C-alpha positions as CSV (number, residue, x, y, z in Angstrom):
1,M,21.7,18.9,-3.7
2,T,22.1,20.8,-6.9
3,G,19.2,22.3,-8.6
4,S,16.3,24.5,-7.4
5,R,12.7,24.3,-6.6
6,G,11.1,27.5,-7.8
7,G,14.5,29.2,-7.1
8,T,14.9,27.5,-3.7
9,T,17.6,24.9,-3.3
10,V,16.2,21.5,-2.2
11,R,18.2,20.4,0.8
12,S,15.7,18.1,2.6
13,A,13.3,15.4,1.3
14,V,10.8,13.2,3.1
15,V,9.7,10.0,1.4
16,L,6.4,8.5,2.7
17,G,6.3,4.8,2.1
18,G,10.1,4.8,2.1
19,G,10.3,1.2,3.0
20,G,8.4,0.0,-0.1
21,F,9.6,-1.0,-3.6
22,L,9.5,2.5,-5.1
23,G,10.2,4.3,-1.9
24,R,13.5,2.6,-1.2
25,H,14.9,3.6,-4.6
26,I,13.5,7.1,-4.3
27,G,15.2,7.6,-0.9
28,S,18.4,6.3,-2.3
29,V,18.5,8.7,-5.2
30,F,17.9,11.7,-3.0
31,R,20.6,10.6,-0.7
32,Q,23.0,10.1,-3.6
33,A,22.2,13.7,-4.8
34,G,23.2,15.1,-1.4
35,A,19.8,15.8,0.1
36,R,19.1,15.2,3.8
37,T,16.5,12.4,3.4
38,L,14.1,10.9,5.8
39,T,12.2,7.7,4.8
40,V,8.9,7.1,6.6
41,S,7.0,3.8,6.9
42,R,5.2,1.7,9.5
43,N,8.2,-0.5,10.2
44,A,11.0,1.8,9.3
45,A,14.5,0.8,10.4
46,A,17.3,3.3,10.5
47,S,20.9,2.4,9.8
48,A,24.3,4.1,9.5
49,T,23.4,5.4,6.0
50,V,19.5,5.6,6.1
51,R,17.6,8.0,8.3
52,A,14.1,6.5,8.9
53,A,11.1,7.2,11.0
54,A,8.5,4.7,12.1
55,L,4.9,6.0,11.6
56,D,1.7,4.3,10.7
57,L,0.7,6.4,7.8
58,S,-2.7,4.7,7.5
59,T,-3.8,6.4,10.8
60,A,-1.5,9.4,11.2
61,P,-3.5,12.6,11.5
62,P,-2.6,15.7,9.5
63,E,-1.2,17.4,12.5
64,R,1.3,14.6,13.0
65,L,2.4,14.7,9.4
66,A,2.8,18.5,9.6
67,E,5.0,18.2,12.7
68,L,7.2,15.7,11.0
69,L,7.6,17.8,7.8
70,A,8.2,21.0,9.8
71,A,10.8,19.3,12.0
72,E,12.6,18.1,8.9
73,R,12.3,21.5,7.2
74,A,11.3,19.5,4.2
75,D,11.5,21.1,0.7
76,V,10.0,18.1,-0.9
77,V,7.7,15.3,0.3
78,V,7.2,12.3,-1.9
79,N,4.1,10.1,-1.4
80,A,5.2,6.6,-2.5
81,V,2.5,4.9,-0.4
82,G,0.3,2.6,-2.3
83,R,-1.6,-0.7,-1.9
84,V,-2.5,-3.1,-4.7
85,W,-1.4,-6.7,-4.4
86,G,-3.3,-8.7,-1.9
87,A,-5.2,-5.7,-0.6
88,S,-8.9,-5.3,-0.2
89,D,-10.9,-2.4,-1.7
90,A,-11.1,-0.8,1.7
91,E,-7.3,-1.1,2.2
92,M,-6.7,0.5,-1.2
93,E,-9.1,3.3,-0.4
94,D,-7.2,4.0,2.9
95,A,-3.7,4.0,1.3
96,N,-4.4,5.4,-2.1
97,A,-7.0,8.0,-1.4
98,R,-7.6,8.8,2.3
99,L,-4.0,9.2,3.1
100,V,-3.6,11.7,0.2
101,R,-6.5,13.7,1.6
102,R,-4.9,13.9,5.1
103,L,-1.6,14.9,3.5
104,A,-3.4,17.7,1.5
105,V,-5.0,19.0,4.7
106,C,-1.5,19.0,6.3
107,L,0.1,20.9,3.5
108,T,-2.6,23.6,3.2
109,A,-2.2,24.4,7.0
110,M,1.6,24.9,6.7
111,E,2.9,28.4,6.0
112,R,5.6,27.1,3.7
113,P,4.7,23.6,2.7
114,P,7.1,21.3,0.8
115,R,6.4,20.5,-2.8
116,L,4.4,17.3,-3.0
117,I,5.3,14.7,-5.5
118,Q,2.4,12.2,-5.7
119,L,3.1,8.8,-7.4
120,G,0.1,8.0,-9.5
121,S,-0.4,4.9,-11.7
122,I,-0.9,4.1,-15.3
123,H,-4.0,2.1,-14.1
124,E,-5.8,5.4,-13.5
125,Y,-6.3,5.5,-17.3
126,G,-7.9,2.1,-17.6
127,P,-7.8,0.2,-20.9
128,G,-6.0,1.8,-23.8
129,T,-6.5,1.6,-27.5
130,P,-4.0,-0.8,-29.3
131,G,-1.5,1.3,-31.2
132,T,-2.2,4.4,-29.2
133,A,-0.2,6.0,-26.4
134,L,-2.1,7.4,-23.4
135,A,-1.4,11.1,-22.9
136,E,-2.0,13.2,-19.7
137,D,-4.9,15.1,-21.2
138,G,-6.8,11.9,-22.1
139,E,-9.8,10.7,-20.3
140,A,-9.2,8.5,-17.2
141,R,-11.5,5.5,-17.1
142,P,-10.1,3.1,-14.5
143,D,-11.6,-0.4,-14.5
144,T,-10.1,-1.6,-11.2
145,A,-10.4,-0.6,-7.5
146,Y,-6.7,0.1,-7.6
147,G,-7.0,2.5,-10.6
148,R,-10.1,4.2,-9.1
149,T,-8.5,4.8,-5.7
150,K,-5.3,6.1,-7.2
151,L,-7.3,8.5,-9.4
152,L,-9.0,9.8,-6.3
153,G,-5.5,10.6,-4.9
154,T,-4.6,12.4,-8.2
155,H,-7.8,14.5,-8.0
156,T,-7.0,15.5,-4.4
157,V,-3.6,16.8,-5.3
158,L,-4.7,18.7,-8.4
159,D,-7.7,20.2,-6.5
160,T,-5.5,21.2,-3.6
161,V,-3.0,23.0,-5.8
162,R,-5.8,24.8,-7.6
163,D,-7.5,26.0,-4.5
164,H,-4.4,26.8,-2.4
165,P,-1.8,28.8,-4.4
166,H,0.9,28.4,-1.8
167,V,0.8,24.6,-2.2
168,E,2.9,23.0,-5.0
169,G,2.1,19.5,-6.1
170,V,2.7,17.3,-9.2
171,V,1.4,13.8,-10.0
172,L,3.8,11.4,-11.7
173,R,1.6,8.8,-13.4
174,V,3.9,5.8,-13.3
175,A,3.8,2.7,-15.6
176,N,4.4,-0.8,-14.3
177,A,7.7,-0.8,-12.5
178,L,10.4,-3.4,-12.9
179,G,13.7,-3.9,-11.2
180,P,15.5,-4.9,-8.1
181,G,13.3,-5.5,-5.1
182,A,10.0,-6.0,-6.9
183,P,7.6,-7.4,-4.2
184,R,6.6,-11.0,-4.2
185,G,3.0,-10.0,-4.7
186,S,3.7,-8.7,-8.2
187,L,3.8,-10.9,-11.2
188,F,7.5,-10.4,-12.0
189,G,8.5,-10.3,-8.3
190,S,6.8,-13.7,-7.7
191,I,8.4,-15.3,-10.7
192,A,11.8,-14.0,-9.9
193,H,11.6,-15.4,-6.3
194,R,10.3,-18.7,-7.7
195,L,13.3,-18.8,-10.0
196,A,15.7,-17.9,-7.2
197,E,14.3,-20.8,-5.1
198,G,14.8,-23.1,-8.0
199,A,18.4,-22.0,-8.5
200,R,19.3,-23.1,-5.0
201,P,21.1,-26.5,-5.2
202,Q,19.1,-29.4,-3.6
203,I,21.6,-31.4,-1.6
204,P,20.7,-35.1,-1.4
205,A,20.4,-36.8,2.0
206,R,23.2,-39.2,1.0
207,P,26.4,-38.1,-0.8
208,A,26.3,-38.7,-4.5
209,V,28.8,-41.2,-6.0
210,E,30.4,-38.4,-8.0
211,P,31.4,-35.3,-6.1
212,G,29.8,-31.9,-7.0
213,L,26.4,-30.2,-6.7
214,P,23.4,-31.7,-8.4
215,E,21.9,-30.0,-11.4
216,P,18.9,-27.7,-10.5
217,A,15.5,-29.4,-10.9
218,T,13.1,-28.1,-13.6
219,V,11.1,-25.1,-12.2
220,V,7.4,-25.3,-13.1
221,L,5.6,-22.0,-13.4
222,T,1.8,-22.1,-13.7
223,L,0.8,-18.9,-15.4
224,P,-2.2,-17.5,-17.3
225,A,-1.8,-16.8,-21.0
226,L,-0.7,-13.2,-20.3
227,R,-1.9,-11.9,-23.8
228,V,-1.7,-8.3,-22.7
229,C,0.7,-5.5,-23.7
230,R,1.9,-3.2,-21.0
231,D,4.3,-0.3,-20.5
232,F,7.1,-1.2,-18.2
233,V,9.7,1.1,-16.6
234,D,12.7,0.4,-14.4
235,V,12.2,1.4,-10.8
236,R,15.5,3.3,-10.8
237,D,14.4,5.4,-13.8
238,V,11.2,6.2,-11.8
239,A,13.4,7.4,-8.9
240,D,15.4,9.6,-11.3
241,A,12.1,11.1,-12.5
242,V,11.1,11.9,-9.0
243,L,14.4,13.6,-8.4
244,A,13.9,15.7,-11.5
245,A,10.4,16.6,-10.5
246,A,11.7,17.9,-7.2
247,T,13.6,20.7,-8.9
248,A,11.7,21.3,-12.1
249,T,9.8,24.5,-12.8
250,E,6.3,24.6,-14.3
251,V,5.2,21.2,-13.0
252,S,2.9,22.2,-10.2
253,G,-0.7,21.3,-10.8
254,R,0.3,18.9,-13.6
255,I,0.1,15.2,-14.3
256,V,3.3,13.8,-15.9
257,N,3.6,10.3,-17.4
258,I,6.6,8.2,-16.4
259,G,7.1,5.1,-18.4
260,S,9.1,3.6,-21.2
261,G,6.7,4.7,-23.9
262,R,6.9,1.2,-25.4
263,P,4.3,-1.5,-25.1
264,V,5.6,-5.0,-24.4
265,L,3.8,-8.3,-24.5
266,V,3.8,-9.5,-20.9
267,R,4.2,-13.2,-22.0
268,Q,7.4,-12.3,-23.9
269,L,8.8,-10.4,-21.0
270,V,8.2,-13.4,-18.7
271,E,9.9,-15.7,-21.2
272,R,12.9,-13.3,-21.3
273,L,13.1,-13.4,-17.5
274,V,13.1,-17.2,-17.6
275,A,15.8,-17.2,-20.3
276,L,18.0,-14.8,-18.3
277,S,17.8,-17.0,-15.3
278,G,19.5,-19.9,-17.2
279,L,17.3,-22.4,-15.4
280,P,15.4,-25.3,-16.9
281,V,11.8,-24.0,-16.7
282,R,8.5,-25.3,-17.9
283,I,5.5,-22.9,-18.1
284,D,2.2,-24.6,-17.7
285,P,-1.0,-22.7,-18.8
286,A,-3.5,-21.8,-16.1
287,G,-6.2,-20.1,-18.2
288,E,-7.0,-18.3,-21.4
289,S,-6.3,-14.8,-20.3
290,G,-4.4,-12.8,-17.7
291,G,-2.9,-9.5,-16.8
292,A,-0.2,-8.0,-14.6
293,G,-0.1,-5.3,-12.0
294,G,-3.7,-4.7,-11.0
295,G,-6.0,-4.9,-14.1
296,A,-7.1,-6.7,-17.2
297,A,-6.5,-3.9,-19.8
298,L,-5.3,-5.5,-23.0
299,W,-3.1,-2.6,-24.0
300,Q,-1.5,0.2,-22.0
301,Q,1.2,2.5,-23.4
302,L,2.2,5.9,-22.1
303,D,3.1,9.0,-24.0
304,I,6.1,10.3,-22.2
305,S,6.9,13.3,-24.3
306,L,5.8,15.7,-21.5
307,A,8.3,14.2,-19.1
308,H,11.1,14.9,-21.5
309,K,9.8,18.5,-22.0
310,L,9.2,19.4,-18.3
311,L,11.6,17.2,-16.5
312,D,14.3,16.7,-19.1
313,W,13.9,13.0,-18.3
314,T,13.9,9.9,-20.4
315,P,14.3,6.2,-19.3
316,R,17.9,5.0,-19.5
317,R,17.5,1.3,-18.7
318,D,16.3,-1.4,-21.1
319,P,14.2,-4.4,-20.0
320,D,17.2,-6.8,-19.8
321,E,18.8,-4.5,-17.3
322,S,15.6,-4.4,-15.2
323,L,15.2,-8.2,-15.4
324,C,18.8,-9.0,-14.6
325,A,18.7,-6.7,-11.6
326,L,15.4,-8.2,-10.4
327,L,16.9,-11.7,-10.6
328,A,20.1,-10.7,-8.8
329,A,18.1,-9.1,-6.0
330,A,15.8,-12.1,-5.6
């Protein structure tokens, strides 16, 4: 893998949560860059092209994590573990905060620890001000359990780097991710799978008089008003940012926003997804308000200028690319 991490070539990467939405794409981009890559998750499945290790990260002690990282001679470890959709507060605490603390203990005990890239969340900021982008030095005021537990993870990484000079770590604070493989529990993942199901031809019990497949039935989506503006970024652009952070200098101990830098009305993005599907769809209202991705903040927009400065990174994919890839995967 070309590039260097503080003057040292990055040859080996470990992706925790490598079986998840973000983790799968991050593992792929490291492999494409030529790095020896190990993805770690509870139900990991290796293949001819993917090296994987099965480990329950919710209970793995720091010593086990240290053994794994040492065996891999890892230069970089990416923490892509996270719980939000369908998770209790306690489950979010375990995945988003306690795991990071165990990982920090593991790294501080190693003589030459790998650089830690922690995936944070835009929801750590809490509600934004309409017309204003959220910068890394702004106050974090999370208003959801997800945002609060992710912020605890961020504090753990920054405190560890501050108190242990031999540990390198950076937090990438990621906007709402879109793209292929979005989980069913997410707003856009659930809609894409519903549209995919509606696209499957319904074969009648008796043959039709005229040959040919029947037209797809109208898909009914029951959704809240979704009158919120959010920052969305393609999951593949997030993976590119992680790769850049693995070799960038002057990022340790920093928070770096990763997003599009543009607010989008969620309702309009849903309507665009429906239009791209080409299906007959009726959207029925389910309420007067609604959000996406773990909170009810009416406006969230990231300032991504620091990512361009420190990582030489900008998002390359537009929303249509993300939505089309999401539909194709579903």
